[in-house]
Coordinates of C-alpha atoms and ligand atoms in Angstrom, one line a residue:
X21 CA 25.4 8.1 79.9
X22 CA 25.6 8.6 76.5
X23 CA 23.6 6.3 73.9
X24 CA 26.4 3.5 73.6
X25 CA 26.8 -0.1 72.5
X26 CA 25.1 -2.4 75.6
X27 CA 28.6 -4.1 75.4
X28 CA 30.4 -0.9 76.7
X29 CA 28.5 -0.6 80.4
X30 CA 29.9 -2.4 83.1
X31 CA 28.1 -5.9 83.2
X32 CA 25.2 -6.6 85.4
X33 CA 25.2 -9.1 88.0
X34 CA 21.7 -10.3 88.1
X35 CA 19.5 -9.7 85.1
X36 CA 15.4 -9.8 86.3
X37 CA 13.5 -12.4 84.6
X38 CA 10.6 -10.6 84.0
X39 CA 10.0 -6.6 83.7
X40 CA 6.7 -4.7 83.8
X41 CA 6.8 -1.0 82.2
X42 CA 4.6 1.5 82.6
X43 CA 5.2 3.5 80.0
X44 CA 3.7 6.8 81.2
X45 CA 4.1 10.8 80.0
X46 CA 3.9 10.7 76.3
X47 CA 0.9 13.4 76.7
X48 CA 3.1 15.7 78.8
X49 CA 6.1 14.8 76.4
X50 CA 4.1 16.0 73.6
X51 CA 2.6 18.9 75.1
X52 CA 6.1 20.3 76.7
X53 CA 6.9 20.5 72.9
X54 CA 4.1 22.3 71.8
X55 CA 2.9 19.4 70.1
X56 CA -0.9 17.3 70.2
X57 CA -0.8 14.2 73.0
X58 CA -0.9 11.9 70.1
X59 CA 2.6 12.9 68.8
X60 CA 3.4 11.8 72.5
X61 CA 2.0 8.1 71.7
X62 CA 3.7 8.2 68.3
X63 CA 6.7 9.0 69.8
X64 CA 6.0 6.5 72.4
X65 CA 5.9 3.5 69.9
X66 CA 9.3 4.7 68.1
X67 CA 11.2 4.3 71.8
X68 CA 9.1 0.9 72.5
X69 CA 11.0 -0.4 69.3
X70 CA 14.4 0.9 71.2
X71 CA 13.7 -0.3 74.5
X72 CA 12.5 -3.8 73.2
X73 CA 15.9 -3.9 71.1
X74 CA 18.1 -2.9 74.0
X75 CA 16.0 -5.8 76.2
X76 CA 17.3 -8.1 73.8
X77 CA 20.8 -7.0 74.1
X78 CA 20.9 -7.2 77.6
X79 CA 19.2 -10.3 77.7
X80 CA 15.9 -9.8 79.3
X81 CA 14.0 -12.6 78.9
X82 CA 10.4 -11.3 79.4
X83 CA 9.2 -7.8 79.7
X84 CA 5.2 -6.9 79.7
X85 CA 4.2 -3.5 78.7
X86 CA 0.8 -1.2 79.8
X87 CA -0.2 0.5 76.5
X88 CA -3.5 1.0 77.5
X89 CA -5.6 0.6 80.6
X90 CA -9.3 -0.7 81.5
X91 CA -9.5 3.0 82.5
X92 CA -7.7 4.3 79.3
X93 CA -11.2 4.3 77.7
X94 CA -12.6 7.6 80.0
X95 CA -9.9 9.5 77.6
X96 CA -11.4 11.7 75.0
X97 CA -12.6 9.9 71.8
X98 CA -10.2 11.4 69.3
X99 CA -7.3 10.1 71.6
X100 CA -8.6 6.7 72.3
X101 CA -9.2 6.3 68.5
X102 CA -5.8 7.6 68.0
X103 CA -4.4 5.0 70.2
X104 CA -6.3 2.0 68.6
X105 CA -5.2 3.4 65.2
X106 CA -1.4 3.1 66.7
X107 CA -1.8 0.1 67.6
X108 CA -3.0 -1.2 64.0
X109 CA -0.6 1.0 62.4
X110 CA 2.1 -0.4 64.7
X111 CA 1.4 -4.0 64.1
X112 CA 1.6 -3.5 60.5
X113 CA 4.8 -1.8 60.7
X114 CA 6.6 -3.7 63.5
X115 CA 5.5 -7.3 63.6
X116 CA 8.0 -8.7 60.5
X117 CA 11.0 -6.9 62.2
X118 CA 9.8 -7.9 65.7
X119 CA 9.5 -11.4 64.6
X120 CA 13.1 -11.4 62.5
X121 CA 14.6 -10.7 66.1
X122 CA 13.5 -13.3 67.5
X123 CA 10.4 -11.7 70.2
X124 CA 7.5 -13.5 70.8
X125 CA 4.3 -11.0 71.2
X126 CA 2.0 -11.8 73.5
X127 CA -1.0 -9.8 74.7
X128 CA -2.7 -9.6 78.1
X129 CA -6.1 -7.6 78.7
X130 CA -9.6 -8.0 77.1
X131 CA -9.7 -7.9 73.1
X132 CA -13.7 -8.1 72.9
X133 CA -14.1 -4.3 72.3
X134 CA -11.7 -4.1 69.6
X135 CA -12.7 -4.3 66.1
X136 CA -13.3 -7.6 64.4
X137 CA -9.9 -6.8 62.0
X138 CA -7.7 -5.7 64.7
X139 CA -8.7 -8.8 66.8
X140 CA -7.9 -10.7 63.3
X141 CA -4.3 -8.5 63.0
X142 CA -3.6 -9.3 66.6
X143 CA -4.2 -12.8 66.5
X144 CA -1.8 -13.3 63.3
X145 CA 0.6 -11.4 65.1
X146 CA 0.6 -13.6 67.9
X147 CA 0.4 -16.8 65.9
X148 CA 3.5 -16.2 63.7
X149 CA 5.9 -14.8 66.4
X150 CA 4.6 -17.8 69.1
X151 CA 7.7 -19.8 68.8
X152 CA 10.0 -17.0 69.1
X153 CA 12.5 -17.5 72.1
X154 CA 14.8 -14.2 72.1
X155 CA 12.4 -12.2 74.0
X156 CA 8.6 -12.7 75.2
X157 CA 7.3 -9.1 74.8
X158 CA 4.0 -9.1 76.0
X159 CA 1.6 -6.3 76.0
X160 CA -1.1 -5.7 78.2
X161 CA -4.0 -3.9 76.3
X162 CA -7.2 -3.0 77.4
X163 CA -5.7 -4.6 80.8
X164 CA -6.8 -3.8 84.5
X165 CA -5.3 -5.5 86.8
X166 CA -8.3 -6.3 89.1
X167 CA -10.8 -7.5 86.7
X168 CA -8.0 -9.8 85.7
X169 CA -8.2 -11.3 88.9
X170 CA -12.2 -11.1 89.0
X171 CA -11.8 -13.3 85.9
X172 CA -9.7 -15.5 87.3
X173 CA -12.0 -16.1 90.4
X174 CA -15.2 -16.5 87.8
X175 CA -13.2 -19.3 85.9
X176 CA -12.0 -21.0 88.8
X177 CA -15.7 -21.4 90.1
X178 CA -17.1 -22.5 86.7
X179 CA -14.5 -25.2 86.5
X180 CA -15.7 -26.3 90.0
X181 CA -12.4 -26.1 92.3
X182 CA -13.7 -26.7 95.7
X183 CA -12.5 -24.4 98.2
X184 CA -9.9 -26.6 99.8
X185 CA -8.3 -26.9 95.9
X186 CA -7.8 -23.0 95.6
X187 CA -4.2 -22.0 96.4
X188 CA -1.4 -19.4 95.0
X189 CA -0.3 -21.6 92.0
X190 CA -4.3 -22.0 91.0
X191 CA -4.8 -18.4 91.5
X192 CA -1.5 -17.4 89.0
X193 CA -2.5 -20.4 86.3
X194 CA -5.8 -18.4 85.8
X195 CA -4.4 -15.3 85.2
X196 CA -3.4 -14.0 81.9
X197 CA -0.1 -14.1 82.9
X198 CA -0.4 -18.1 83.4
X199 CA 3.2 -19.9 82.3
X200 CA 5.4 -16.5 82.8
X201 CA 7.3 -16.0 85.8
X202 CA 6.1 -13.6 88.4
X203 CA 7.5 -9.8 88.0
X204 CA 11.0 -9.0 88.7
X205 CA 11.0 -5.4 88.3
X206 CA 8.3 -2.8 87.6
X207 CA 9.6 0.3 86.1
X208 CA 7.4 3.3 85.6
X209 CA 8.6 6.5 83.8
X210 CA 7.9 10.3 84.0
X211 CA 8.6 10.3 88.0
X212 CA 4.6 8.9 89.0
X213 CA 4.6 6.4 91.9
X214 CA 1.7 4.3 91.0
X215 CA 0.8 1.1 90.5
X216 CA -2.2 2.2 88.1
X217 CA -3.8 -1.6 88.6
X218 CA -1.0 -2.9 86.3
X219 CA 0.2 -6.4 87.3
X220 CA -1.4 -6.3 91.3
X221 CA -1.1 -9.9 92.0
X222 CA 2.2 -10.7 89.6
X223 CA 4.0 -7.6 91.2
X224 CA 3.4 -8.8 94.7
X225 CA 7.4 -8.8 95.1
X226 CA 8.7 -7.2 92.3
X227 CA 11.1 -4.1 92.9
X228 CA 9.9 -0.9 91.7
X229 CA 12.0 1.8 90.0
X230 CA 10.6 5.4 89.0
X231 CA 12.3 7.0 86.2
X232 CA 12.2 10.7 86.2
X233 CA 12.0 10.9 82.2
X234 CA 9.1 10.9 79.8
X235 CA 8.3 7.1 78.2
X236 CA 9.7 8.6 74.9
X237 CA 13.2 9.7 76.5
X238 CA 13.4 6.4 78.2
X239 CA 16.2 5.3 76.3
X240 CA 18.9 2.2 76.4
X241 CA 21.1 4.2 79.1
X242 CA 18.2 4.7 80.9
X243 CA 16.8 1.4 81.1
X244 CA 20.3 0.1 82.4
X245 CA 20.3 2.7 85.1
X246 CA 17.3 0.9 86.1
X247 CA 18.5 -2.4 86.1
X248 CA 21.8 -1.3 88.2
X249 CA 19.4 -0.1 90.6
X250 CA 17.9 -3.4 90.8
X251 CA 21.1 -4.9 91.1
X252 CA 21.5 -2.8 94.3
X253 CA 18.1 -3.7 95.7
X254 CA 18.3 -6.4 98.7
X255 CA 15.9 -8.9 97.6
X256 CA 14.4 -11.1 100.8
X257 CA 10.8 -12.0 99.7
X258 CA 9.7 -11.6 103.5
X259 CA 12.3 -13.3 105.2
X260 CA 15.6 -12.3 106.3
X261 CA 17.9 -13.6 104.0
X262 CA 18.8 -12.2 101.0
X263 CA 18.3 -13.7 97.6
Ligands
FPP320 C1 0.8 6.8 79.0 O1 1.1 8.7 78.7 C2 0.6 6.2 78.2 C3 -0.6 5.4 77.4 C4 -1.6 5.8 78.4 C5 -0.3 4.7 76.1 C6 1.1 4.2 76.5 C7 1.1 3.9 74.9 C8 2.5 3.7 74.0 C9 3.6 4.1 74.4 C10 1.9 3.4 73.1 C11 2.1 1.8 72.2 C12 0.8 2.2 72.4 C13 0.5 1.1 71.2 C14 -1.0 1.3 71.1 C15 1.3 0.1 70.6 P1 0.1 9.7 79.3 O2 -1.1 9.6 78.1 O3 -0.6 9.3 80.5 O4 0.9 11.0 79.4 P2 0.6 11.9 80.7 O5 0.6 11.0 81.7 O6 1.7 12.7 80.4 O7 -0.8 12.7 80.3

């Protein structure tokens, strides 16, 4: 399938409410071209812009993008600094366009270790776009699923909940994603079959799709293929009836 207008693709019966994307393979994409890994991350940001546009065209209401995990600090300092710089540059270059296109930016994760300047920039971008309704683009930066659950448990205890009051709804309401629907579909690029601590609670009943291409090559046609596969899945949520 070539890059083409999304309206030229056959219509899809179901559009997932919430798609999570593990944008994997930037490093290998760059290395396979004899380029430094950071070039792959740059290409990854370019691609993110294209995929967000396609998500709007396809009518996906919410996407959560795994940009930096709590484990990514273990990478060489140069790469970590490069990713932080890329986040800063992307905020400067992309926010106005995203705002114009009705994208509401959100963040999940822990911003504490970031510089005061970067934190301020992030808060300004979230504030600017907070009333937009075309697409919620939720950026997981310094995010870890286990850490999110630990933080939720701490807050629940600190707020004085009794044992009997603790329900799935209470836990969900204390996660970073409070108010967002659970994941319907998780896409991971580059052929790897791991969750890597990404939205482990919210993805309990999600469908998982592994794309065979590196993230910078995951284009509109690949997104469409993922949605087509999602449409062919039987979702039974543990029951016997197809939902
Ligand atoms: C995984 O590829 C990618 C990341 C750890 C970073 C993802 C970031 C982007 C797509 C850019 C958007 C980010 C910002 C900062 C806005 P990898 O490095 O694990 O690739 P590899 O598995 O081939 O080594």
